[in-house]
Amino acid sequence: MSSLRSLYSNGDRPELKTNMNVDYVIQYKIPKDRAEAEAGFTQLIEALTRVGLATEVRSGDESSLLVFVKVASEKYLTNHIYRERVQDWLYGVRINAPDKDVGKEFTNHSISEAERLRTVYLLITKPKNEGGAGITPKIGQWKYVISIFPLHNHAFNRQWIQQWSTKYFLSEQDLDQIRDKFGESVAFYFAFVQSYFAFLLFPAAFGFGAWLILGRYSSFYAFVNSLWSVIFFEWWKKKEVDLAVQWGVRGVSRIQRPRTQFKWDHEEADAVTGEAVKVYPPVKRLQTQLLQIPFALGCLAILGALYVFCFSIEIFLSEIYNGPFKAYLTFTPTLILTGAIPTLSTILSGFAEKLTDMENYETIDAHHAALVRKIFIINFITSYTPLFLSAFVYMPFGNLLVPYLDIFRMTAEKLSSEKSVTTQDFRINPNRLKTQMIYFTVTAQIVNFALEVVVPYVKRKAFKEVEKVQSKGKASADNDVQEEHAFLERVRNEAELDIYDVTGDYREMVVQFGYLSLFSVIWPLTPVCFLINNWFELRSDALKIAVSSQRPIPWRADSIGPWLNALGFLSWFGSLVSSAIVYLFSGDAEGPGGDPSNIAGWGLLLSMLLSEHVYLAAQFAVRYALSQIDSPGLQKERAERFAMRKQLLEESLGPDVTEKPLPPTPQAGEKITRESLEEEARKISAHGGGTPEQLFWLRQQGMDETIQIGRRLISQTKAAKN
């Protein structure tokens, strides 16, 4: 992997200035069997050619080829994009239909880089019955297709990193640029983090003041923090609708991408279209989905047991054990968790993927949403269990549980040469919760930054050096044309990069929001730390995309997806947890002091119930207040709908009919009335009389006669009364 300095310090590198008009690069791993390798490669090129894609092949590393892909005809590409825009109109994503003149449509609404790359990727990967090549990396007949990725636009990346390094806040233009280059899915993530960062200014300032004045476990801080989480959550729901309208993707989630791995049970006629559709019985899927319950319980049991074990060892070593090597032994639980948690999380995540595959969703979006829900459960347990144990087990029940820790003393005596292990009297550590919060809000954020940015660079650099030693120089480079060598080396480097997945970044931000809404009452400086961290997070994520990862596929999205539900859950759950912590610890820093008899159960439940009702009332009030505020996106949508209705009326009735009529005058009205009545009278007399209905309208000839008769009737009525 190239470093930021090596990529962008020298702006004269020619290989960074052009992508050779390449849309995508396909990395094809050469199998050991020559016949199999040639047959698979031939199938790949033929499949690409059949869908209108031009190809060139070059050497990759020692065991792979690089297939360069571009659209053979620009007209062919514009036709596909035009059909996609028509589809958007039919599904209600865009209000106005594309112009019937294709050339005029693309003149008024040019093709963005993201739109082009997305269309080409769909041509490569869509099933054959939908007009694509049906190439799915690492699956079935395409198991030797390692990856499909677009090349970075390094000119944009360089400008992007330079601009962001000098800005405190991102503008709407910055987000639009991300959307045009990387698609709405990535743009929504950066918009969310930017909004979250801006909203953190208030709790950071308030938290700093609370730290100075109110201290820990303040009920007032808990109330303000819960109210802030409601306002942010409800505001973001409105903001993402606004962004979806501005970016022209509102409702795009209704256009689902089919999932290649879907296994249908039978075909039946669609109730709406009448067409035959492949169906998987919902009852079968529900039976599989019910396995999520034992899955969640299993995750809780496995990870909870590990945390309880390490938690017990930590309590024993730090607060009971007083023997030799205590300073070193206290790191034992940390070492166990550091080694075991990533391994267990990987195993459980793999099981979650298999369980989601068993649920057999028809579309990629439904599959992804189901997987995210399971990942959230795993991360909820791994992230918050230590604090839950300290707040609701260690502090209330510490004195009751300590005798059970004697097993560690007996084990230590058996393993030690000494007859007895020195211990000390146990006492609740009142600073334990605060110390843990400082770790999760400061130390863990720094460690995560290092794991996200520094470690991948060092690891890839080391692997690169090992490969050089083992291969004694890349033999594939000997086949390069001199003019292409630098460009091909750059492509080979990009092929080795990790695939960027925005889900991981969303997970990190949602977990952080959980710490803030659930536990920041323990340490009011929590939002200050998160505010500082997120300024760097925005820029490190930009670096990760530009330097450390392959360029992401520019998928569309109209929201942050299932993570929105996770935010809502954490906001609501935070009101319960914060109120419980305040109730337990607001009177005394040690809380119950390790003795549960000091806790009034009814008071704890009542405080949580009251807090929840206050939360729901605040949510209703905030939601109503925000609904009264207009937004640019919704104004734009109403303006487009008005223009569409006006256009349809003009096309249907003509401009003369739709023009606003002139206000009538008595003279004009009288003339029209007399003429129409006289004409009606002539028609009746020509036919020898008329019906009672027709004769009824011939008693008075025009406006003047109606007024005269009316005045006479009024006079008669007044005279009769007198």
GROMACS .gro file of C-alpha atoms in nm, residues 143-498:
model
  356
  143LYS     CA    1  -1.464  -1.849  -0.789
  144TYR     CA    2  -1.135  -1.734  -0.944
  145VAL     CA    3  -1.257  -1.377  -0.986
  146ILE     CA    4  -1.098  -1.229  -0.673
  147SER     CA    5  -1.231  -0.874  -0.691
  148ILE     CA    6  -1.395  -0.614  -0.913
  149PHE     CA    7  -1.297  -0.258  -0.831
  150PRO     CA    8  -1.286   0.089  -0.993
  151LEU     CA    9  -0.964   0.286  -0.995
  152HIS     CA   10  -0.917   0.583  -0.767
  153ASN     CA   11  -0.943   0.932  -0.909
  154HIS     CA   12  -0.620   1.052  -0.750
  155ALA     CA   13  -0.658   1.408  -0.875
  156PHE     CA   14  -0.982   1.436  -0.680
  157ASN     CA   15  -0.844   1.246  -0.380
  158ARG     CA   16  -0.548   1.480  -0.350
  159GLN     CA   17  -0.770   1.789  -0.361
  160TRP     CA   18  -1.016   1.624  -0.122
  161ILE     CA   19  -0.756   1.551   0.146
  162GLN     CA   20  -0.594   1.893   0.115
  163GLN     CA   21  -0.925   2.078   0.149
  164TRP     CA   22  -1.050   1.876   0.446
  165SER     CA   23  -0.724   1.918   0.635
  166THR     CA   24  -0.789   2.293   0.658
  167LYS     CA   25  -1.162   2.284   0.742
  168TYR     CA   26  -1.344   2.255   1.073
  169PHE     CA   27  -1.686   2.187   0.921
  170LEU     CA   28  -1.792   2.027   0.594
  171SER     CA   29  -2.014   2.222   0.357
  172GLU     CA   30  -2.302   2.098   0.143
  173GLN     CA   31  -2.068   2.124  -0.155
  174ASP     CA   32  -1.821   1.886   0.012
  175LEU     CA   33  -2.096   1.629   0.062
  176ASP     CA   34  -2.214   1.673  -0.298
  177GLN     CA   35  -1.860   1.601  -0.419
  178ILE     CA   36  -1.847   1.280  -0.216
  179ARG     CA   37  -2.183   1.179  -0.356
  180ASP     CA   38  -2.070   1.242  -0.715
  181LYS     CA   39  -1.750   1.039  -0.668
  182PHE     CA   40  -1.841   0.762  -0.422
  183GLY     CA   41  -2.220   0.744  -0.433
  184GLU     CA   42  -2.497   0.830  -0.189
  185SER     CA   43  -2.421   0.540   0.046
  186VAL     CA   44  -2.081   0.685   0.141
  187ALA     CA   45  -2.210   1.043   0.125
  188PHE     CA   46  -2.482   0.963   0.380
  189TYR     CA   47  -2.218   0.832   0.620
  190PHE     CA   48  -2.011   1.150   0.600
  191ALA     CA   49  -2.327   1.362   0.627
  192PHE     CA   50  -2.426   1.170   0.940
  193VAL     CA   51  -2.084   1.204   1.106
  194GLN     CA   52  -2.070   1.574   1.017
  195SER     CA   53  -2.417   1.631   1.167
  196TYR     CA   54  -2.330   1.425   1.474
  197PHE     CA   55  -2.006   1.625   1.515
  198ALA     CA   56  -2.194   1.957   1.493
  199PHE     CA   57  -2.457   1.841   1.742
  200LEU     CA   58  -2.183   1.734   1.986
  201LEU     CA   59  -2.084   2.098   2.038
  202PHE     CA   60  -2.368   2.155   2.284
  203PRO     CA   61  -2.328   1.841   2.501
  204ALA     CA   62  -1.950   1.896   2.499
  205ALA     CA   63  -1.989   2.250   2.634
  206PHE     CA   64  -2.264   2.147   2.876
  207GLY     CA   65  -2.072   1.838   2.984
  208PHE     CA   66  -1.763   2.046   3.059
  209GLY     CA   67  -1.974   2.279   3.272
  210ALA     CA   68  -2.141   1.984   3.446
  211TRP     CA   69  -1.799   1.832   3.518
  212LEU     CA   70  -1.692   2.157   3.685
  213ILE     CA   71  -2.016   2.232   3.872
  214LEU     CA   72  -2.250   1.934   3.896
  215GLY     CA   73  -2.005   1.644   3.912
  216ARG     CA   74  -2.087   1.281   3.841
  217TYR     CA   75  -2.430   1.117   3.845
  218SER     CA   76  -2.620   1.444   3.803
  219SER     CA   77  -2.991   1.400   3.738
  220PHE     CA   78  -2.998   1.734   3.557
  221TYR     CA   79  -2.717   1.626   3.326
  222ALA     CA   80  -2.895   1.295   3.261
  223PHE     CA   81  -3.216   1.479   3.168
  224VAL     CA   82  -3.037   1.722   2.933
  225ASN     CA   83  -2.834   1.442   2.775
  226SER     CA   84  -3.146   1.233   2.713
  227LEU     CA   85  -3.327   1.534   2.567
  228TRP     CA   86  -3.028   1.602   2.341
  229SER     CA   87  -3.030   1.243   2.212
  230VAL     CA   88  -3.403   1.276   2.128
  231ILE     CA   89  -3.349   1.605   1.944
  232PHE     CA   90  -3.052   1.469   1.748
  233PHE     CA   91  -3.229   1.146   1.653
  234GLU     CA   92  -3.548   1.320   1.539
  235TRP     CA   93  -3.354   1.594   1.360
  236TRP     CA   94  -3.143   1.341   1.173
  237LYS     CA   95  -3.454   1.154   1.057
  238LYS     CA   96  -3.572   1.479   0.901
  239LYS     CA   97  -3.227   1.567   0.769
  240GLU     CA   98  -3.178   1.240   0.584
  241VAL     CA   99  -3.513   1.287   0.408
  242ASP     CA  100  -3.397   1.636   0.312
  243LEU     CA  101  -3.068   1.501   0.174
  244ALA     CA  102  -3.243   1.220  -0.013
  245VAL     CA  103  -3.465   1.476  -0.189
  246GLN     CA  104  -3.173   1.704  -0.272
  247TRP     CA  105  -2.973   1.412  -0.411
  248GLY     CA  106  -3.269   1.272  -0.602
  249VAL     CA  107  -3.277   0.935  -0.425
  250ARG     CA  108  -3.581   0.957  -0.199
  251GLY     CA  109  -3.751   0.620  -0.211
  252VAL     CA  110  -3.463   0.453  -0.399
  253SER     CA  111  -3.469   0.174  -0.139
  254ARG     CA  112  -3.788   0.053  -0.311
  255ILE     CA  113  -3.574  -0.048  -0.608
  256GLN     CA  114  -3.423  -0.365  -0.468
  257ARG     CA  115  -3.119  -0.537  -0.616
  258PRO     CA  116  -3.174  -0.912  -0.662
  259ARG     CA  117  -2.947  -1.143  -0.467
  260THR     CA  118  -2.768  -1.407  -0.670
  261GLN     CA  119  -2.758  -1.658  -0.383
  262PHE     CA  120  -3.138  -1.651  -0.338
  263LYS     CA  121  -3.286  -2.003  -0.358
  264TRP     CA  122  -3.650  -1.995  -0.460
  265ASP     CA  123  -3.899  -2.261  -0.365
  266HIS     CA  124  -4.160  -2.228  -0.639
  267GLU     CA  125  -4.306  -1.987  -0.893
  268GLU     CA  126  -4.644  -1.818  -0.874
  269ALA     CA  127  -4.825  -1.533  -1.047
  270ASP     CA  128  -4.767  -1.189  -0.898
  271ALA     CA  129  -5.092  -1.049  -0.757
  272VAL     CA  130  -5.026  -0.707  -0.913
  273THR     CA  131  -4.847  -0.769  -1.243
  274GLY     CA  132  -4.966  -1.121  -1.316
  275GLU     CA  133  -4.610  -1.221  -1.407
  276ALA     CA  134  -4.449  -1.538  -1.278
  277VAL     CA  135  -4.220  -1.463  -0.982
  278LYS     CA  136  -3.987  -1.684  -0.781
  279VAL     CA  137  -4.110  -1.723  -0.424
  280TYR     CA  138  -3.965  -1.845  -0.097
  281PRO     CA  139  -4.243  -1.915   0.157
  282PRO     CA  140  -4.248  -1.654   0.436
  283VAL     CA  141  -4.328  -1.925   0.689
  284LYS     CA  142  -4.000  -2.102   0.615
  285ARG     CA  143  -3.808  -1.777   0.650
  286LEU     CA  144  -3.988  -1.700   0.976
  287GLN     CA  145  -3.885  -2.039   1.114
  288THR     CA  146  -3.524  -1.955   1.039
  289GLN     CA  147  -3.558  -1.600   1.173
  290LEU     CA  148  -3.674  -1.740   1.506
  291LEU     CA  149  -3.321  -1.875   1.543
  292GLN     CA  150  -3.217  -1.514   1.608
  293ILE     CA  151  -3.351  -1.554   1.963
  294PRO     CA  152  -3.118  -1.841   2.060
  295PHE     CA  153  -2.844  -1.665   1.860
  296ALA     CA  154  -2.878  -1.351   2.075
  297LEU     CA  155  -2.894  -1.559   2.392
  298GLY     CA  156  -2.592  -1.760   2.280
  299CYS     CA  157  -2.392  -1.442   2.211
  300LEU     CA  158  -2.492  -1.310   2.551
  301ALA     CA  159  -2.397  -1.637   2.722
  302ILE     CA  160  -2.059  -1.680   2.549
  303LEU     CA  161  -1.942  -1.320   2.561
  304GLY     CA  162  -2.104  -1.261   2.899
  305ALA     CA  163  -1.932  -1.564   3.050
  306LEU     CA  164  -1.596  -1.445   2.919
  307TYR     CA  165  -1.651  -1.096   3.057
  308VAL     CA  166  -1.768  -1.229   3.394
  309PHE     CA  167  -1.461  -1.456   3.414
  310CYS     CA  168  -1.218  -1.175   3.331
  311PHE     CA  169  -1.413  -0.934   3.548
  312SER     CA  170  -1.381  -1.169   3.845
  313ILE     CA  171  -1.007  -1.216   3.790
  314GLU     CA  172  -0.961  -0.842   3.765
  315ILE     CA  173  -1.148  -0.776   4.090
  316PHE     CA  174  -0.947  -1.044   4.268
  317LEU     CA  175  -0.608  -0.926   4.142
  318SER     CA  176  -0.665  -0.552   4.175
  319GLU     CA  177  -0.868  -0.531   4.497
  320ILE     CA  178  -0.810  -0.854   4.695
  321TYR     CA  179  -0.475  -1.004   4.596
  322ASN     CA  180  -0.177  -0.838   4.760
  323GLY     CA  181   0.101  -1.080   4.676
  324PRO     CA  182   0.409  -1.069   4.450
  325PHE     CA  183   0.391  -0.950   4.086
  326LYS     CA  184   0.058  -0.779   4.151
  327ALA     CA  185   0.149  -0.488   3.921
  328TYR     CA  186   0.199  -0.731   3.633
  329LEU     CA  187  -0.075  -0.980   3.711
  330THR     CA  188  -0.343  -0.709   3.696
  331PHE     CA  189  -0.290  -0.700   3.317
  332THR     CA  190  -0.397  -1.066   3.287
  333PRO     CA  191  -0.770  -0.996   3.222
  334THR     CA  192  -0.680  -0.732   2.963
  335LEU     CA  193  -0.454  -0.978   2.781
  336ILE     CA  194  -0.724  -1.246   2.788
  337LEU     CA  195  -0.989  -1.007   2.652
  338THR     CA  196  -0.752  -0.864   2.391
  339GLY     CA  197  -0.690  -1.210   2.252
  340ALA     CA  198  -1.031  -1.367   2.301
  341ILE     CA  199  -1.281  -1.093   2.214
  342PRO     CA  200  -1.167  -1.035   1.851
  343THR     CA  201  -1.155  -1.411   1.794
  344LEU     CA  202  -1.500  -1.470   1.945
  345SER     CA  203  -1.643  -1.168   1.762
  346THR     CA  204  -1.509  -1.302   1.433
  347ILE     CA  205  -1.656  -1.647   1.501
  348LEU     CA  206  -1.994  -1.504   1.603
  349SER     CA  207  -1.997  -1.266   1.305
  350GLY     CA  208  -1.929  -1.560   1.075
  351PHE     CA  209  -2.214  -1.750   1.237
  352ALA     CA  210  -2.436  -1.443   1.194
  353GLU     CA  211  -2.356  -1.439   0.821
  354LYS     CA  212  -2.441  -1.807   0.789
  355LEU     CA  213  -2.767  -1.755   0.977
  356THR     CA  214  -2.854  -1.464   0.748
  357ASP     CA  215  -2.776  -1.679   0.444
  358MET     CA  216  -3.011  -1.945   0.581
  359GLU     CA  217  -3.288  -1.684   0.601
  360ASN     CA  218  -3.260  -1.671   0.221
  361TYR     CA  219  -3.354  -1.313   0.130
  362GLU     CA  220  -3.447  -1.224  -0.227
  363THR     CA  221  -3.262  -0.892  -0.233
  364ILE     CA  222  -2.921  -0.765  -0.128
  365ASP     CA  223  -3.075  -0.483   0.074
  366ALA     CA  224  -3.294  -0.714   0.284
  367HIS     CA  225  -2.999  -0.947   0.341
  368HIS     CA  226  -2.778  -0.657   0.450
  369ALA     CA  227  -3.040  -0.519   0.690
  370ALA     CA  228  -3.081  -0.859   0.857
  371LEU     CA  229  -2.703  -0.898   0.892
  372VAL     CA  230  -2.666  -0.550   1.042
  373ARG     CA  231  -2.922  -0.633   1.311
  374LYS     CA  232  -2.717  -0.935   1.418
  375ILE     CA  233  -2.390  -0.741   1.409
  376PHE     CA  234  -2.549  -0.476   1.629
  377ILE     CA  235  -2.642  -0.740   1.888
  378ILE     CA  236  -2.283  -0.869   1.896
  379ASN     CA  237  -2.135  -0.521   1.927
  380PHE     CA  238  -2.388  -0.418   2.190
  381ILE     CA  239  -2.275  -0.706   2.409
  382THR     CA  240  -1.900  -0.666   2.348
  383SER     CA  241  -1.905  -0.288   2.394
  384TYR     CA  242  -2.130  -0.231   2.693
  385THR     CA  243  -2.107  -0.548   2.905
  386PRO     CA  244  -1.808  -0.428   3.117
  387LEU     CA  245  -1.993  -0.111   3.218
  388PHE     CA  246  -2.317  -0.298   3.287
  389LEU     CA  247  -2.127  -0.543   3.510
  390SER     CA  248  -1.960  -0.264   3.704
  391ALA     CA  249  -2.272  -0.050   3.744
  392PHE     CA  250  -2.531  -0.319   3.813
  393VAL     CA  251  -2.331  -0.613   3.951
  394TYR     CA  252  -2.004  -0.496   4.107
  395MET     CA  253  -2.136  -0.184   4.281
  396PRO     CA  254  -2.465  -0.326   4.417
  397PHE     CA  255  -2.357  -0.687   4.486
  398GLY     CA  256  -1.980  -0.666   4.533
  399ASN     CA  257  -1.972  -0.769   4.899
  400LEU     CA  258  -2.195  -1.069   4.833
  401LEU     CA  259  -1.992  -1.194   4.536
  402VAL     CA  260  -1.642  -1.155   4.680
  403PRO     CA  261  -1.652  -1.482   4.882
  404TYR     CA  262  -1.702  -1.670   4.555
  405LEU     CA  263  -1.375  -1.525   4.428
  406ASP     CA  264  -1.186  -1.729   4.687
  407ILE     CA  265  -1.150  -1.995   4.418
  408PHE     CA  266  -0.885  -1.780   4.252
  409ARG     CA  267  -0.690  -1.760   4.580
  410MET     CA  268  -0.698  -2.138   4.619
  411THR     CA  269  -0.593  -2.184   4.257
  412ALA     CA  270  -0.306  -1.940   4.306
  413GLU     CA  271  -0.192  -2.130   4.617
  414LYS     CA  272  -0.185  -2.457   4.424
  415LEU     CA  273   0.018  -2.302   4.146
  416SER     CA  274   0.245  -2.109   4.382
  417SER     CA  275   0.536  -2.246   4.580
  418GLU     CA  276   0.419  -2.046   4.880
  419LYS     CA  277   0.181  -2.200   5.131
  420SER     CA  278  -0.057  -1.908   5.126
  421VAL     CA  279  -0.132  -1.614   4.899
  422THR     CA  280  -0.138  -1.273   5.060
  423THR     CA  281  -0.473  -1.098   5.037
  424GLN     CA  282  -0.627  -0.778   5.164
  425ASP     CA  283  -0.974  -0.675   5.276
  426PHE     CA  284  -1.210  -0.603   4.990
  427ARG     CA  285  -1.361  -0.260   4.951
  428ILE     CA  286  -1.574  -0.119   4.668
  429ASN     CA  287  -1.367   0.099   4.435
  430PRO     CA  288  -1.583   0.412   4.384
  431ASN     CA  289  -1.375   0.526   4.085
  432ARG     CA  290  -1.413   0.204   3.890
  433LEU     CA  291  -1.695   0.325   3.664
  434LYS     CA  292  -1.520   0.654   3.595
  435THR     CA  293  -1.194   0.475   3.510
  436GLN     CA  294  -1.376   0.245   3.270
  437MET     CA  295  -1.552   0.536   3.098
  438ILE     CA  296  -1.219   0.717   3.054
  439TYR     CA  297  -1.080   0.403   2.895
  440PHE     CA  298  -1.371   0.360   2.652
  441THR     CA  299  -1.392   0.730   2.560
  442VAL     CA  300  -1.020   0.811   2.538
  443THR     CA  301  -0.788   0.510   2.533
  444ALA     CA  302  -1.014   0.287   2.325
  445GLN     CA  303  -1.071   0.563   2.069
  446ILE     CA  304  -0.695   0.612   2.027
  447VAL     CA  305  -0.639   0.237   1.999
  448ASN     CA  306  -0.919   0.210   1.744
  449PHE     CA  307  -0.764   0.492   1.539
  450ALA     CA  308  -0.432   0.307   1.539
  451LEU     CA  309  -0.597  -0.022   1.439
  452GLU     CA  310  -0.792   0.152   1.163
  453VAL     CA  311  -0.515   0.363   1.009
  454VAL     CA  312  -0.168   0.271   1.130
  455VAL     CA  313  -0.182  -0.108   1.167
  456PRO     CA  314  -0.314  -0.181   0.814
  457TYR     CA  315  -0.038   0.036   0.667
  458VAL     CA  316   0.237  -0.133   0.871
  459LYS     CA  317   0.097  -0.480   0.802
  460ARG     CA  318   0.073  -0.426   0.428
  461LYS     CA  319   0.417  -0.269   0.419
  462ALA     CA  320   0.563  -0.572   0.597
  463PHE     CA  321   0.385  -0.817   0.365
  464LYS     CA  322   0.514  -0.619   0.069
  465GLU     CA  323   0.873  -0.655   0.187
  466VAL     CA  324   0.825  -1.028   0.249
  467GLU     CA  325   0.685  -1.073  -0.102
  468LYS     CA  326   0.980  -0.889  -0.251
  469VAL     CA  327   1.225  -1.114  -0.068
  470GLN     CA  328   1.039  -1.431  -0.161
  471SER     CA  329   0.991  -1.340  -0.528
  472LYS     CA  330   1.316  -1.144  -0.567
  473GLY     CA  331   1.129  -0.882  -0.768
  474LYS     CA  332   0.800  -0.919  -0.947
  475ALA     CA  333   0.830  -1.123  -1.259
  476SER     CA  334   0.500  -0.982  -1.386
  477ALA     CA  335   0.657  -0.640  -1.427
  478ASP     CA  336   0.898  -0.776  -1.691
  479ASN     CA  337   0.606  -0.808  -1.935
  480ASP     CA  338   0.499  -0.445  -1.899
  481VAL     CA  339   0.526  -0.198  -2.182
  482GLN     CA  340   0.758   0.079  -2.065
  483GLU     CA  341   0.491   0.349  -2.110
  484GLU     CA  342   0.243   0.150  -1.899
  485HIS     CA  343   0.474   0.024  -1.626
  486ALA     CA  344   0.413   0.299  -1.368
  487PHE     CA  345   0.036   0.287  -1.426
  488LEU     CA  346   0.025  -0.093  -1.394
  489GLU     CA  347   0.228  -0.084  -1.074
  490ARG     CA  348  -0.023   0.160  -0.931
  491VAL     CA  349  -0.311  -0.072  -1.030
  492ARG     CA  350  -0.135  -0.371  -0.873
  493ASN     CA  351  -0.101  -0.176  -0.550
  494GLU     CA  352  -0.472  -0.086  -0.554
  495ALA     CA  353  -0.563  -0.450  -0.616
  496GLU     CA  354  -0.394  -0.543  -0.287
  497LEU     CA  355  -0.590  -0.289  -0.082
  498ASP     CA  356  -0.878  -0.387   0.146
   0.00000   0.00000   0.00000
